[in-house]
XYZ file of C-alpha atoms in Angstrom:
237
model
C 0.000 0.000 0.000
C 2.662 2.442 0.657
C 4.308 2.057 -2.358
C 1.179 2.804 -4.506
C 0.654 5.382 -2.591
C 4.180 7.031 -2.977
C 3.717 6.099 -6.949
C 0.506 7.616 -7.121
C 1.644 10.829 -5.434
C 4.679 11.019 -7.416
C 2.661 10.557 -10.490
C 0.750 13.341 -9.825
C 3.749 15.398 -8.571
C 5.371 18.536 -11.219
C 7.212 20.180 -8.239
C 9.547 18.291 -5.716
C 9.912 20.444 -3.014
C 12.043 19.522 -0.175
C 12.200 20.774 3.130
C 16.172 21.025 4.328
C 16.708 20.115 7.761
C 16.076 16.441 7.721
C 15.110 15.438 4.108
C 18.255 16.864 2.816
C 20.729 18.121 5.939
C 21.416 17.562 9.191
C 21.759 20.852 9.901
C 23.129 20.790 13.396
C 25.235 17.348 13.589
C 28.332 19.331 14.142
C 26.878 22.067 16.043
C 23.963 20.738 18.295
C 20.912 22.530 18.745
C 20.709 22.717 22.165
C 24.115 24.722 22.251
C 22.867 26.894 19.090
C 19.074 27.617 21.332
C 20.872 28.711 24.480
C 23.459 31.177 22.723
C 20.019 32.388 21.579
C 18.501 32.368 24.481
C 21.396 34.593 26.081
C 21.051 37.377 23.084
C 17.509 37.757 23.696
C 17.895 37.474 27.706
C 19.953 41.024 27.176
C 17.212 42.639 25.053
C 14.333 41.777 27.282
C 12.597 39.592 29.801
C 9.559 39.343 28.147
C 9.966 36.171 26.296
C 9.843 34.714 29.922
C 10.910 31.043 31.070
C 10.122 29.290 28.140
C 13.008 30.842 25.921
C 15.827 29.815 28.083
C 14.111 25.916 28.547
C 14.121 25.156 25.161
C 16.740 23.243 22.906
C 15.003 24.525 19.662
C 16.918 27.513 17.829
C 13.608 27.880 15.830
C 11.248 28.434 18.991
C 14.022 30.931 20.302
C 13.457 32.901 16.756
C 8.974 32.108 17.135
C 9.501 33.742 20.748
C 11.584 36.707 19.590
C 8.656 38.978 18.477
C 7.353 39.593 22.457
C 10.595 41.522 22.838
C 9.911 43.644 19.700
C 11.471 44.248 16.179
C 14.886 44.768 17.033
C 14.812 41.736 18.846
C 13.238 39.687 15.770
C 16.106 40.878 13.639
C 19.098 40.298 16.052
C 18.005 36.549 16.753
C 17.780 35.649 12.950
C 21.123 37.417 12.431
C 22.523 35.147 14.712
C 20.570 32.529 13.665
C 21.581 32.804 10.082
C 24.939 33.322 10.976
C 25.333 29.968 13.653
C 23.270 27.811 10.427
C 25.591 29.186 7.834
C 28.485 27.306 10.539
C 26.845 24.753 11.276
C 26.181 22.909 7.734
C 29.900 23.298 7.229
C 30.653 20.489 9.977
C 27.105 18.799 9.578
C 29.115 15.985 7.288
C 27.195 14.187 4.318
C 24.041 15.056 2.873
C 21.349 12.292 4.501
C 21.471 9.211 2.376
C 19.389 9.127 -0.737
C 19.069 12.588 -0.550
C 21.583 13.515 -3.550
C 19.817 10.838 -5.350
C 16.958 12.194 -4.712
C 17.189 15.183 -6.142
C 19.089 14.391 -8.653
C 16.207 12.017 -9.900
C 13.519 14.509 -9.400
C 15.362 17.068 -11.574
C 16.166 14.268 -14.159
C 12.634 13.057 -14.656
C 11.518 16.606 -15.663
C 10.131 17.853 -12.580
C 10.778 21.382 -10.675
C 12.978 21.049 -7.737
C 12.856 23.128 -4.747
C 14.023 23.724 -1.414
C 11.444 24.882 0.965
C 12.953 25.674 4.681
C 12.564 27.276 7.904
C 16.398 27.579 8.154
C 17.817 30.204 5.951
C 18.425 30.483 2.720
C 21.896 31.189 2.920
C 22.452 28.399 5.168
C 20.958 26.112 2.634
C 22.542 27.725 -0.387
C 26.120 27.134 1.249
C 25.619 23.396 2.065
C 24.023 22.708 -1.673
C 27.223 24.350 -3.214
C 29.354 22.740 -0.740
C 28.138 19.422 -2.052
C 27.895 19.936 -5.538
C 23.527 19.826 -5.047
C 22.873 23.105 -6.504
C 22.506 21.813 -10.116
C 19.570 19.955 -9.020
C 17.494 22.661 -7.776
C 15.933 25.298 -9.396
C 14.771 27.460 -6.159
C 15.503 27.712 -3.047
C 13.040 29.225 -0.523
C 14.086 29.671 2.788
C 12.580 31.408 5.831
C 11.316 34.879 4.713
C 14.125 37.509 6.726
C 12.316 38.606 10.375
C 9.369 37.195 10.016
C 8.918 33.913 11.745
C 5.319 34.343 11.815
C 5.205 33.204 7.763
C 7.427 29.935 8.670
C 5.896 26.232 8.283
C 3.343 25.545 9.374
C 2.396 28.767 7.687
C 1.507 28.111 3.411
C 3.688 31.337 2.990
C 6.770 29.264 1.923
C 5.193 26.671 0.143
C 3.180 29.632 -2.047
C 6.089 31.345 -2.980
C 7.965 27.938 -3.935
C 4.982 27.324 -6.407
C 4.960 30.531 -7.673
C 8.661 30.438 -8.317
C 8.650 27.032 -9.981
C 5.668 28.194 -12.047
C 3.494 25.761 -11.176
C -0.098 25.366 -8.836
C 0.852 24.185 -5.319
C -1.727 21.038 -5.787
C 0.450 20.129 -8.101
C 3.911 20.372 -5.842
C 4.605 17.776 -3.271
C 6.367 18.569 -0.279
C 9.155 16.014 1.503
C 9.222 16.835 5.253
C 10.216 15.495 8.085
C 7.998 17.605 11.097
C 4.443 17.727 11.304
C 5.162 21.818 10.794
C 6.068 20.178 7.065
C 3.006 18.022 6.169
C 0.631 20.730 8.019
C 2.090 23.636 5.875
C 1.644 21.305 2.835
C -2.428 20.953 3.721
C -2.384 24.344 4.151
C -1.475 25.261 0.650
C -3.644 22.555 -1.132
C -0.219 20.449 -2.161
C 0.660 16.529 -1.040
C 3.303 15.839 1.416
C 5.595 12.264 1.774
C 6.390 11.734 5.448
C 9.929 11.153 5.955
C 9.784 9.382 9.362
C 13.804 9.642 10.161
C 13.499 8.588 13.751
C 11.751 5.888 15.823
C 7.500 7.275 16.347
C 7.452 9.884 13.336
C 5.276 7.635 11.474
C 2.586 8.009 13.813
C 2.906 12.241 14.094
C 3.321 12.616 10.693
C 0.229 10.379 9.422
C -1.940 11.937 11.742
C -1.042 15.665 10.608
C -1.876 14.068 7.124
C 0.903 13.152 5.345
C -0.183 11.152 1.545
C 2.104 8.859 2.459
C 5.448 7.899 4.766
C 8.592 6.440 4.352
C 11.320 5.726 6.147
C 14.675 6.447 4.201
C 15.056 8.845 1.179
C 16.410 6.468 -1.642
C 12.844 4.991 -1.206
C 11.697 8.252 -2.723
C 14.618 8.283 -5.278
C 13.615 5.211 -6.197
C 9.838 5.959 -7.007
C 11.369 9.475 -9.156
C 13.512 7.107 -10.834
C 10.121 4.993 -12.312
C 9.431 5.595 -15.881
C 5.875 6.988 -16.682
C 5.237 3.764 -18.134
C 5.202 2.475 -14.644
C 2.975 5.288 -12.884
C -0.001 4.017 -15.569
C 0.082 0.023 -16.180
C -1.557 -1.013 -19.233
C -4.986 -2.557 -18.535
């Protein structure tokens, strides 16, 4: 069943987008997230207490940035500055890209489809790891986070919208490849399908329920199914 699912999404799929962090990256193997949240944490502890408690107990870098707006603009801007700048170091040491993932997009680009990137980490961040690897001949956008506004990052459509637009295509027609339920929701939002990738033990359960088409478990499943000729997505009768 899963696989004629994934065949049956793919089939109806003209845009690939994939989200980065997960899917694609390991952002923070080198640099752990914990570390990255609480150097955060201690920018936006100088600016303000009124992101209270919860800013310096998480190990999230994102939530730090989602928090940022109760101590104003200038705090918004500073934490994705630093942000940017600790993602930027961090995908130099995050090793390898996650396995199937070069194949991956290097099979959706070859089988005719629009290729995209569609992140909550930034744009440069993602931009430097796809060079660094040789990847950025397989995609033809890259969208990350829109600059001090965490408000329009997954689950928000925003990203997903401006991926379509860029690609030139209608977002029921783009499928997006995430690994967080902020990823499928975002993708339900914007009227396009979403593949689970459940990369750790439990996933499958989160993601199905925030309605995910369908879920698998390692990306060179999904290379696999962009490899399939046409021929295969529509068996003679």
């Amino acid at each position: 069943m899963v696989a004629e699912n994934l065949t049956a999404t793919i089939a109806a799929t003209s845009g690939v987008l994939f989200d980065f962090d997960g899917p694609v990256c390991d952002v923070f193997a080198g640099h752990p997230a914990p570390d990255v949240a609480r150097e955060l944490a201690a920018i936006l502890a100088k600016i303000g207490t009124t992101t209270g408690e919860r800013v310096l107990e998480t190990d999230d870098p994102m939530e730090v940035l989602r928090l940022a707006p109760r101590a104003g603009e200038d705090a918004v801007r500073r934490i994705d500055e630093a942000l940017t700048a600790a993602e930027v170091s961090a995908v130099k040491a995050a090793g390898i890209p996650v396995p199937g993932a070069m194949e991956s997009l290097r099979a959706a680009q070859g089988s005719g489809r629009r290729v995209a990137i569609v992140s909550n980490n930034s744009a440069a961040c993602v931009r430097e790891f796809l060079v660094l690897h040789e990847l950025d001949q397989f995609v033809n956008q890259v969208i990350g986070r829109y600059p001090n506004r965490p408000d329009l990052m997954k689950p928000s459509p925003f990203p997903l919208g401006r991926a379509a637009k860029k690609l030139g295509l209608r977002a029921s027609t783009c499928t997006l490849i995430g690994d967080s339920t902020t990823d499928i929701e975002a993708a339900a939002r914007a009227g396009s399908m979403a593949i689970g990738f459940a990369n750790k033990p439990g996933k499958e359960v989160s993601l199905t329920k925030a309605g995910a088409t369908v879920i698998v478990t390692t990306m060179v499943t999904v290379a696999k199914a962009l490899l399939m000729p046409p021929s295969a997505y529509c068996p003679s009768r």
